[in-house]
Amino acid sequence: MGELVDHVDEHDRVVGVVDRREAVAAGLLYRMSMVLCRDETGRYLVHRRPESSSRFPGEYSWLVAGAVHAGETYAEAAGRELLEEMGVRASVRPLFTFLCRGELSPYWFAVYEATVSQEQIAPQVAEVAWHGWLSGTELRDAMTNWKFVSDSRDAYRRYLELSPFHPDRGAVVLAGADCTERRSSW
């Protein structure tokens, strides 16, 4: 058996447990947890996936992401993924959750934030081919000019729309989306 995840409904309630590959193949809802990392100056951590990656090879992301295991909370998964992919132990703070009609399959997508320093980062070569720090303006420009994972780009647009503190709020026009959103307390 592969990676077990909670099968959830349209309201993010657990209805069973399923292998993630089966969930993707059948279009069953499950959960993903993502962490956006910022440094002490507010810059965003961006990374590129290896060309050998089975999902989105060579594409960029501004989120450290992974599936929420069966019985695991979004926050636990966010912390685990941050440690597995970037070698960082840090507190994560919830930002928002939305129902994503992703490129590979639909899932609930929870976005967290963590403050980390460059010295803490020790990326896993199997997960990260390159990483760097971008200001808000540089990230906005990169979203236009670089090939980002589609769900990462979707989360970025939602982040700009929802974040009352983001310096680039309103800089991106949102296209119509088929989603449900829940915002955490900012």
mmCIF file with all atom_site columns, N, CA and C in Angstrom, residues 119-173:
data_model
loop_
_atom_site.group_PDB
_atom_site.id
_atom_site.type_symbol
_atom_site.label_atom_id
_atom_site.label_alt_id
_atom_site.label_comp_id
_atom_site.label_asym_id
_atom_site.label_entity_id
_atom_site.label_seq_id
_atom_site.pdbx_PDB_ins_code
_atom_site.Cartn_x
_atom_site.Cartn_y
_atom_site.Cartn_z
_atom_site.occupancy
_atom_site.B_iso_or_equiv
_atom_site.pdbx_formal_charge
_atom_site.auth_seq_id
_atom_site.auth_comp_id
_atom_site.auth_asym_id
_atom_site.auth_atom_id
_atom_site.pdbx_PDB_model_num
ATOM 1   N N  . GLU A 1 119 ? 20.057 30.365 7.022   1.00 0.00 ? 119 GLU A N  1
ATOM 2   C CA . GLU A 1 119 ? 20.949 29.429 7.701   1.00 0.00 ? 119 GLU A CA 1
ATOM 3   C C  . GLU A 1 119 ? 20.234 28.136 8.088   1.00 0.00 ? 119 GLU A C  1
ATOM 4   N N  . GLN A 1 120 ? 18.927 28.178 8.285   1.00 0.00 ? 120 GLN A N  1
ATOM 5   C CA . GLN A 1 120 ? 18.172 26.993 8.678   1.00 0.00 ? 120 GLN A CA 1
ATOM 6   C C  . GLN A 1 120 ? 17.949 26.033 7.520   1.00 0.00 ? 120 GLN A C  1
ATOM 7   N N  . ILE A 1 121 ? 17.974 26.515 6.311   1.00 0.00 ? 121 ILE A N  1
ATOM 8   C CA . ILE A 1 121 ? 17.545 25.723 5.161   1.00 0.00 ? 121 ILE A CA 1
ATOM 9   C C  . ILE A 1 121 ? 18.612 24.734 4.714   1.00 0.00 ? 121 ILE A C  1
ATOM 10  N N  . ALA A 1 122 ? 18.196 23.468 4.643   1.00 0.00 ? 122 ALA A N  1
ATOM 11  C CA . ALA A 1 122 ? 19.033 22.382 4.133   1.00 0.00 ? 122 ALA A CA 1
ATOM 12  C C  . ALA A 1 122 ? 18.132 21.529 3.239   1.00 0.00 ? 122 ALA A C  1
ATOM 13  N N  . PRO A 1 123 ? 17.876 21.995 2.006   1.00 0.00 ? 123 PRO A N  1
ATOM 14  C CA . PRO A 1 123 ? 16.905 21.318 1.151   1.00 0.00 ? 123 PRO A CA 1
ATOM 15  C C  . PRO A 1 123 ? 17.318 19.904 0.747   1.00 0.00 ? 123 PRO A C  1
ATOM 16  N N  . GLN A 1 124 ? 16.320 19.050 0.592   1.00 0.00 ? 124 GLN A N  1
ATOM 17  C CA . GLN A 1 124 ? 16.540 17.692 0.116   1.00 0.00 ? 124 GLN A CA 1
ATOM 18  C C  . GLN A 1 124 ? 16.701 17.730 -1.398  1.00 0.00 ? 124 GLN A C  1
ATOM 19  N N  . VAL A 1 125 ? 17.806 17.215 -1.910  1.00 0.00 ? 125 VAL A N  1
ATOM 20  C CA . VAL A 1 125 ? 18.113 17.256 -3.334  1.00 0.00 ? 125 VAL A CA 1
ATOM 21  C C  . VAL A 1 125 ? 17.016 16.566 -4.153  1.00 0.00 ? 125 VAL A C  1
ATOM 22  N N  . ALA A 1 126 ? 16.392 15.544 -3.627  1.00 0.00 ? 126 ALA A N  1
ATOM 23  C CA . ALA A 1 126 ? 15.332 14.838 -4.356  1.00 0.00 ? 126 ALA A CA 1
ATOM 24  C C  . ALA A 1 126 ? 14.079 15.689 -4.499  1.00 0.00 ? 126 ALA A C  1
ATOM 25  N N  . GLU A 1 127 ? 13.940 16.721 -3.671  1.00 0.00 ? 127 GLU A N  1
ATOM 26  C CA . GLU A 1 127 ? 12.750 17.572 -3.670  1.00 0.00 ? 127 GLU A CA 1
ATOM 27  C C  . GLU A 1 127 ? 13.002 18.965 -4.239  1.00 0.00 ? 127 GLU A C  1
ATOM 28  N N  . VAL A 1 128 ? 14.241 19.464 -4.102  1.00 0.00 ? 128 VAL A N  1
ATOM 29  C CA . VAL A 1 128 ? 14.543 20.858 -4.432  1.00 0.00 ? 128 VAL A CA 1
ATOM 30  C C  . VAL A 1 128 ? 15.822 20.936 -5.264  1.00 0.00 ? 128 VAL A C  1
ATOM 31  N N  . ALA A 1 129 ? 15.702 21.452 -6.501  1.00 0.00 ? 129 ALA A N  1
ATOM 32  C CA . ALA A 1 129 ? 16.875 21.604 -7.369  1.00 0.00 ? 129 ALA A CA 1
ATOM 33  C C  . ALA A 1 129 ? 17.559 22.949 -7.152  1.00 0.00 ? 129 ALA A C  1
ATOM 34  N N  . TRP A 1 130 ? 16.789 23.957 -6.772  1.00 0.00 ? 130 TRP A N  1
ATOM 35  C CA . TRP A 1 130 ? 17.298 25.310 -6.548  1.00 0.00 ? 130 TRP A CA 1
ATOM 36  C C  . TRP A 1 130 ? 16.359 26.005 -5.570  1.00 0.00 ? 130 TRP A C  1
ATOM 37  N N  . HIS A 1 131 ? 16.894 26.930 -4.792  1.00 0.00 ? 131 HIS A N  1
ATOM 38  C CA . HIS A 1 131 ? 16.044 27.766 -3.945  1.00 0.00 ? 131 HIS A CA 1
ATOM 39  C C  . HIS A 1 131 ? 16.674 29.147 -3.804  1.00 0.00 ? 131 HIS A C  1
ATOM 40  N N  . GLY A 1 132 ? 15.825 30.136 -3.562  1.00 0.00 ? 132 GLY A N  1
ATOM 41  C CA . GLY A 1 132 ? 16.295 31.496 -3.367  1.00 0.00 ? 132 GLY A CA 1
ATOM 42  C C  . GLY A 1 132 ? 15.207 32.336 -2.714  1.00 0.00 ? 132 GLY A C  1
ATOM 43  N N  . TRP A 1 133 ? 15.563 33.562 -2.364  1.00 0.00 ? 133 TRP A N  1
ATOM 44  C CA . TRP A 1 133 ? 14.646 34.468 -1.678  1.00 0.00 ? 133 TRP A CA 1
ATOM 45  C C  . TRP A 1 133 ? 14.244 35.599 -2.618  1.00 0.00 ? 133 TRP A C  1
ATOM 46  N N  . LEU A 1 134 ? 12.951 35.911 -2.674  1.00 0.00 ? 134 LEU A N  1
ATOM 47  C CA . LEU A 1 134 ? 12.441 36.981 -3.526  1.00 0.00 ? 134 LEU A CA 1
ATOM 48  C C  . LEU A 1 134 ? 11.600 37.948 -2.696  1.00 0.00 ? 134 LEU A C  1
ATOM 49  N N  . SER A 1 135 ? 11.723 39.243 -2.998  1.00 0.00 ? 135 SER A N  1
ATOM 50  C CA . SER A 1 135 ? 10.849 40.239 -2.374  1.00 0.00 ? 135 SER A CA 1
ATOM 51  C C  . SER A 1 135 ? 9.437  40.038 -2.928  1.00 0.00 ? 135 SER A C  1
ATOM 52  N N  . GLY A 1 136 ? 8.464  40.714 -2.359  1.00 0.00 ? 136 GLY A N  1
ATOM 53  C CA . GLY A 1 136 ? 7.094  40.630 -2.860  1.00 0.00 ? 136 GLY A CA 1
ATOM 54  C C  . GLY A 1 136 ? 6.991  41.024 -4.318  1.00 0.00 ? 136 GLY A C  1
ATOM 55  N N  . THR A 1 137 ? 7.678  42.080 -4.700  1.00 0.00 ? 137 THR A N  1
ATOM 56  C CA . THR A 1 137 ? 7.668  42.540 -6.095  1.00 0.00 ? 137 THR A CA 1
ATOM 57  C C  . THR A 1 137 ? 8.355  41.536 -7.007  1.00 0.00 ? 137 THR A C  1
ATOM 58  N N  . GLU A 1 138 ? 9.483  40.990 -6.562  1.00 0.00 ? 138 GLU A N  1
ATOM 59  C CA . GLU A 1 138 ? 10.188 39.983 -7.368  1.00 0.00 ? 138 GLU A CA 1
ATOM 60  C C  . GLU A 1 138 ? 9.352  38.726 -7.531  1.00 0.00 ? 138 GLU A C  1
ATOM 61  N N  . LEU A 1 139 ? 8.636  38.321 -6.475  1.00 0.00 ? 139 LEU A N  1
ATOM 62  C CA . LEU A 1 139 ? 7.776  37.146 -6.566  1.00 0.00 ? 139 LEU A CA 1
ATOM 63  C C  . LEU A 1 139 ? 6.644  37.399 -7.556  1.00 0.00 ? 139 LEU A C  1
ATOM 64  N N  . ARG A 1 140 ? 6.038  38.572 -7.482  1.00 0.00 ? 140 ARG A N  1
ATOM 65  C CA . ARG A 1 140 ? 4.973  38.917 -8.426  1.00 0.00 ? 140 ARG A CA 1
ATOM 66  C C  . ARG A 1 140 ? 5.486  38.835 -9.864  1.00 0.00 ? 140 ARG A C  1
ATOM 67  N N  . ASP A 1 141 ? 6.677  39.373 -10.121 1.00 0.00 ? 141 ASP A N  1
ATOM 68  C CA . ASP A 1 141 ? 7.269  39.317 -11.458 1.00 0.00 ? 141 ASP A CA 1
ATOM 69  C C  . ASP A 1 141 ? 7.583  37.881 -11.869 1.00 0.00 ? 141 ASP A C  1
ATOM 70  N N  . ALA A 1 142 ? 8.104  37.093 -10.930 1.00 0.00 ? 142 ALA A N  1
ATOM 71  C CA . ALA A 1 142 ? 8.420  35.689 -11.231 1.00 0.00 ? 142 ALA A CA 1
ATOM 72  C C  . ALA A 1 142 ? 7.157  34.911 -11.584 1.00 0.00 ? 142 ALA A C  1
ATOM 73  N N  . MET A 1 143 ? 6.057  35.209 -10.909 1.00 0.00 ? 143 MET A N  1
ATOM 74  C CA . MET A 1 143 ? 4.798  34.523 -11.214 1.00 0.00 ? 143 MET A CA 1
ATOM 75  C C  . MET A 1 143 ? 4.379  34.769 -12.658 1.00 0.00 ? 143 MET A C  1
ATOM 76  N N  . THR A 1 144 ? 4.763  35.889 -13.200 1.00 0.00 ? 144 THR A N  1
ATOM 77  C CA . THR A 1 144 ? 4.439  36.229 -14.585 1.00 0.00 ? 144 THR A CA 1
ATOM 78  C C  . THR A 1 144 ? 5.413  35.588 -15.570 1.00 0.00 ? 144 THR A C  1
ATOM 79  N N  . ASN A 1 145 ? 6.679  35.486 -15.176 1.00 0.00 ? 145 ASN A N  1
ATOM 80  C CA . ASN A 1 145 ? 7.725  35.103 -16.125 1.00 0.00 ? 145 ASN A CA 1
ATOM 81  C C  . ASN A 1 145 ? 8.284  33.689 -15.968 1.00 0.00 ? 145 ASN A C  1
ATOM 82  N N  . TRP A 1 146 ? 8.078  33.048 -14.833 1.00 0.00 ? 146 TRP A N  1
ATOM 83  C CA . TRP A 1 146 ? 8.608  31.709 -14.597 1.00 0.00 ? 146 TRP A CA 1
ATOM 84  C C  . TRP A 1 146 ? 7.468  30.701 -14.654 1.00 0.00 ? 146 TRP A C  1
ATOM 85  N N  . LYS A 1 147 ? 7.790  29.434 -14.901 1.00 0.00 ? 147 LYS A N  1
ATOM 86  C CA . LYS A 1 147 ? 6.767  28.382 -14.912 1.00 0.00 ? 147 LYS A CA 1
ATOM 87  C C  . LYS A 1 147 ? 6.592  27.857 -13.490 1.00 0.00 ? 147 LYS A C  1
ATOM 88  N N  . PHE A 1 148 ? 5.501  28.284 -12.854 1.00 0.00 ? 148 PHE A N  1
ATOM 89  C CA . PHE A 1 148 ? 5.172  27.837 -11.501 1.00 0.00 ? 148 PHE A CA 1
ATOM 90  C C  . PHE A 1 148 ? 4.172  26.690 -11.551 1.00 0.00 ? 148 PHE A C  1
ATOM 91  N N  . VAL A 1 149 ? 4.254  25.801 -10.568 1.00 0.00 ? 149 VAL A N  1
ATOM 92  C CA . VAL A 1 149 ? 3.252  24.754 -10.403 1.00 0.00 ? 149 VAL A CA 1
ATOM 93  C C  . VAL A 1 149 ? 1.891  25.447 -10.376 1.00 0.00 ? 149 VAL A C  1
ATOM 94  N N  . SER A 1 150 ? 0.942  24.933 -11.138 1.00 0.00 ? 150 SER A N  1
ATOM 95  C CA . SER A 1 150 ? -0.353 25.609 -11.297 1.00 0.00 ? 150 SER A CA 1
ATOM 96  C C  . SER A 1 150 ? -1.066 25.850 -9.968  1.00 0.00 ? 150 SER A C  1
ATOM 97  N N  . ASP A 1 151 ? -1.065 24.880 -9.078  1.00 0.00 ? 151 ASP A N  1
ATOM 98  C CA . ASP A 1 151 ? -1.758 25.056 -7.803  1.00 0.00 ? 151 ASP A CA 1
ATOM 99  C C  . ASP A 1 151 ? -1.042 26.073 -6.917  1.00 0.00 ? 151 ASP A C  1
ATOM 100 N N  . SER A 1 152 ? 0.267  26.171 -7.066  1.00 0.00 ? 152 SER A N  1
ATOM 101 C CA . SER A 1 152 ? 1.046  27.188 -6.355  1.00 0.00 ? 152 SER A CA 1
ATOM 102 C C  . SER A 1 152 ? 0.650  28.580 -6.842  1.00 0.00 ? 152 SER A C  1
ATOM 103 N N  . ARG A 1 153 ? 0.469  28.713 -8.143  1.00 0.00 ? 153 ARG A N  1
ATOM 104 C CA . ARG A 1 153 ? 0.052  29.984 -8.739  1.00 0.00 ? 153 ARG A CA 1
ATOM 105 C C  . ARG A 1 153 ? -1.365 30.346 -8.257  1.00 0.00 ? 153 ARG A C  1
ATOM 106 N N  . ASP A 1 154 ? -2.236 29.352 -8.197  1.00 0.00 ? 154 ASP A N  1
ATOM 107 C CA . ASP A 1 154 ? -3.605 29.577 -7.721  1.00 0.00 ? 154 ASP A CA 1
ATOM 108 C C  . ASP A 1 154 ? -3.580 30.063 -6.268  1.00 0.00 ? 154 ASP A C  1
ATOM 109 N N  . ALA A 1 155 ? -2.784 29.412 -5.430  1.00 0.00 ? 155 ALA A N  1
ATOM 110 C CA . ALA A 1 155 ? -2.682 29.816 -4.028  1.00 0.00 ? 155 ALA A CA 1
ATOM 111 C C  . ALA A 1 155 ? -2.113 31.228 -3.904  1.00 0.00 ? 155 ALA A C  1
ATOM 112 N N  . TYR A 1 156 ? -1.194 31.595 -4.782  1.00 0.00 ? 156 TYR A N  1
ATOM 113 C CA . TYR A 1 156 ? -0.617 32.941 -4.760  1.00 0.00 ? 156 TYR A CA 1
ATOM 114 C C  . TYR A 1 156 ? -1.700 33.988 -5.036  1.00 0.00 ? 156 TYR A C  1
ATOM 115 N N  . ARG A 1 157 ? -2.507 33.756 -6.045  1.00 0.00 ? 157 ARG A N  1
ATOM 116 C CA . ARG A 1 157 ? -3.586 34.707 -6.360  1.00 0.00 ? 157 ARG A CA 1
ATOM 117 C C  . ARG A 1 157 ? -4.538 34.850 -5.172  1.00 0.00 ? 157 ARG A C  1
ATOM 118 N N  . ARG A 1 158 ? -4.858 33.750 -4.537  1.00 0.00 ? 158 ARG A N  1
ATOM 119 C CA . ARG A 1 158 ? -5.756 33.799 -3.379  1.00 0.00 ? 158 ARG A CA 1
ATOM 120 C C  . ARG A 1 158 ? -5.088 34.517 -2.204  1.00 0.00 ? 158 ARG A C  1
ATOM 121 N N  . TYR A 1 159 ? -3.809 34.283 -2.026  1.00 0.00 ? 159 TYR A N  1
ATOM 122 C CA . TYR A 1 159 ? -3.055 34.947 -0.963  1.00 0.00 ? 159 TYR A CA 1
ATOM 123 C C  . TYR A 1 159 ? -3.113 36.458 -1.145  1.00 0.00 ? 159 TYR A C  1
ATOM 124 N N  . LEU A 1 160 ? -2.890 36.916 -2.353  1.00 0.00 ? 160 LEU A N  1
ATOM 125 C CA . LEU A 1 160 ? -2.950 38.357 -2.605  1.00 0.00 ? 160 LEU A CA 1
ATOM 126 C C  . LEU A 1 160 ? -4.344 38.909 -2.337  1.00 0.00 ? 160 LEU A C  1
ATOM 127 N N  . GLU A 1 161 ? -5.344 38.167 -2.712  1.00 0.00 ? 161 GLU A N  1
ATOM 128 C CA . GLU A 1 161 ? -6.716 38.625 -2.523  1.00 0.00 ? 161 GLU A CA 1
ATOM 129 C C  . GLU A 1 161 ? -7.117 38.652 -1.053  1.00 0.00 ? 161 GLU A C  1
ATOM 130 N N  . LEU A 1 162 ? -6.655 37.682 -0.280  1.00 0.00 ? 162 LEU A N  1
ATOM 131 C CA . LEU A 1 162 ? -7.090 37.539 1.106   1.00 0.00 ? 162 LEU A CA 1
ATOM 132 C C  . LEU A 1 162 ? -6.240 38.285 2.125   1.00 0.00 ? 162 LEU A C  1
ATOM 133 N N  . SER A 1 163 ? -4.970 38.490 1.832   1.00 0.00 ? 163 SER A N  1
ATOM 134 C CA . SER A 1 163 ? -4.064 39.048 2.822   1.00 0.00 ? 163 SER A CA 1
ATOM 135 C C  . SER A 1 163 ? -4.207 40.562 2.941   1.00 0.00 ? 163 SER A C  1
ATOM 136 N N  . PRO A 1 164 ? -4.674 41.058 4.088   1.00 0.00 ? 164 PRO A N  1
ATOM 137 C CA . PRO A 1 164 ? -4.810 42.507 4.251   1.00 0.00 ? 164 PRO A CA 1
ATOM 138 C C  . PRO A 1 164 ? -3.466 43.211 4.424   1.00 0.00 ? 164 PRO A C  1
ATOM 139 N N  . PHE A 1 165 ? -2.399 42.452 4.694   1.00 0.00 ? 165 PHE A N  1
ATOM 140 C CA . PHE A 1 165 ? -1.103 43.054 4.954   1.00 0.00 ? 165 PHE A CA 1
ATOM 141 C C  . PHE A 1 165 ? -0.129 42.938 3.786   1.00 0.00 ? 165 PHE A C  1
ATOM 142 N N  . HIS A 1 166 ? -0.466 42.168 2.773   1.00 0.00 ? 166 HIS A N  1
ATOM 143 C CA . HIS A 1 166 ? 0.473  41.916 1.681   1.00 0.00 ? 166 HIS A CA 1
ATOM 144 C C  . HIS A 1 166 ? 0.724  43.191 0.887   1.00 0.00 ? 166 HIS A C  1
ATOM 145 N N  . PRO A 1 167 ? 1.984  43.550 0.639   1.00 0.00 ? 167 PRO A N  1
ATOM 146 C CA . PRO A 1 167 ? 2.295  44.803 -0.048  1.00 0.00 ? 167 PRO A CA 1
ATOM 147 C C  . PRO A 1 167 ? 1.796  44.851 -1.488  1.00 0.00 ? 167 PRO A C  1
ATOM 148 N N  . ASP A 1 168 ? 1.571  43.706 -2.101  1.00 0.00 ? 168 ASP A N  1
ATOM 149 C CA . ASP A 1 168 ? 1.128  43.684 -3.490  1.00 0.00 ? 168 ASP A CA 1
ATOM 150 C C  . ASP A 1 168 ? -0.372 43.422 -3.613  1.00 0.00 ? 168 ASP A C  1
ATOM 151 N N  . ARG A 1 169 ? -1.105 43.550 -2.524  1.00 0.00 ? 169 ARG A N  1
ATOM 152 C CA . ARG A 1 169 ? -2.529 43.259 -2.562  1.00 0.00 ? 169 ARG A CA 1
ATOM 153 C C  . ARG A 1 169 ? -3.192 44.027 -3.705  1.00 0.00 ? 169 ARG A C  1
ATOM 154 N N  . GLY A 1 170 ? -3.964 43.306 -4.482  1.00 0.00 ? 170 GLY A N  1
ATOM 155 C CA . GLY A 1 170 ? -4.677 43.908 -5.587  1.00 0.00 ? 170 GLY A CA 1
ATOM 156 C C  . GLY A 1 170 ? -3.870 43.978 -6.867  1.00 0.00 ? 170 GLY A C  1
ATOM 157 N N  . ALA A 1 171 ? -2.608 43.554 -6.835  1.00 0.00 ? 171 ALA A N  1
ATOM 158 C CA . ALA A 1 171 ? -1.764 43.655 -8.028  1.00 0.00 ? 171 ALA A CA 1
ATOM 159 C C  . ALA A 1 171 ? -2.113 42.600 -9.064  1.00 0.00 ? 171 ALA A C  1
ATOM 160 N N  . VAL A 1 172 ? -2.763 41.529 -8.651  1.00 0.00 ? 172 VAL A N  1
ATOM 161 C CA . VAL A 1 172 ? -3.111 40.458 -9.574  1.00 0.00 ? 172 VAL A CA 1
ATOM 162 C C  . VAL A 1 172 ? -4.631 40.399 -9.703  1.00 0.00 ? 172 VAL A C  1
ATOM 163 N N  . VAL A 1 173 ? -5.123 40.340 -10.914 1.00 0.00 ? 173 VAL A N  1
ATOM 164 C CA . VAL A 1 173 ? -6.559 40.230 -11.156 1.00 0.00 ? 173 VAL A CA 1
ATOM 165 C C  . VAL A 1 173 ? -6.919 38.754 -11.120 1.00 0.00 ? 173 VAL A C  1
#
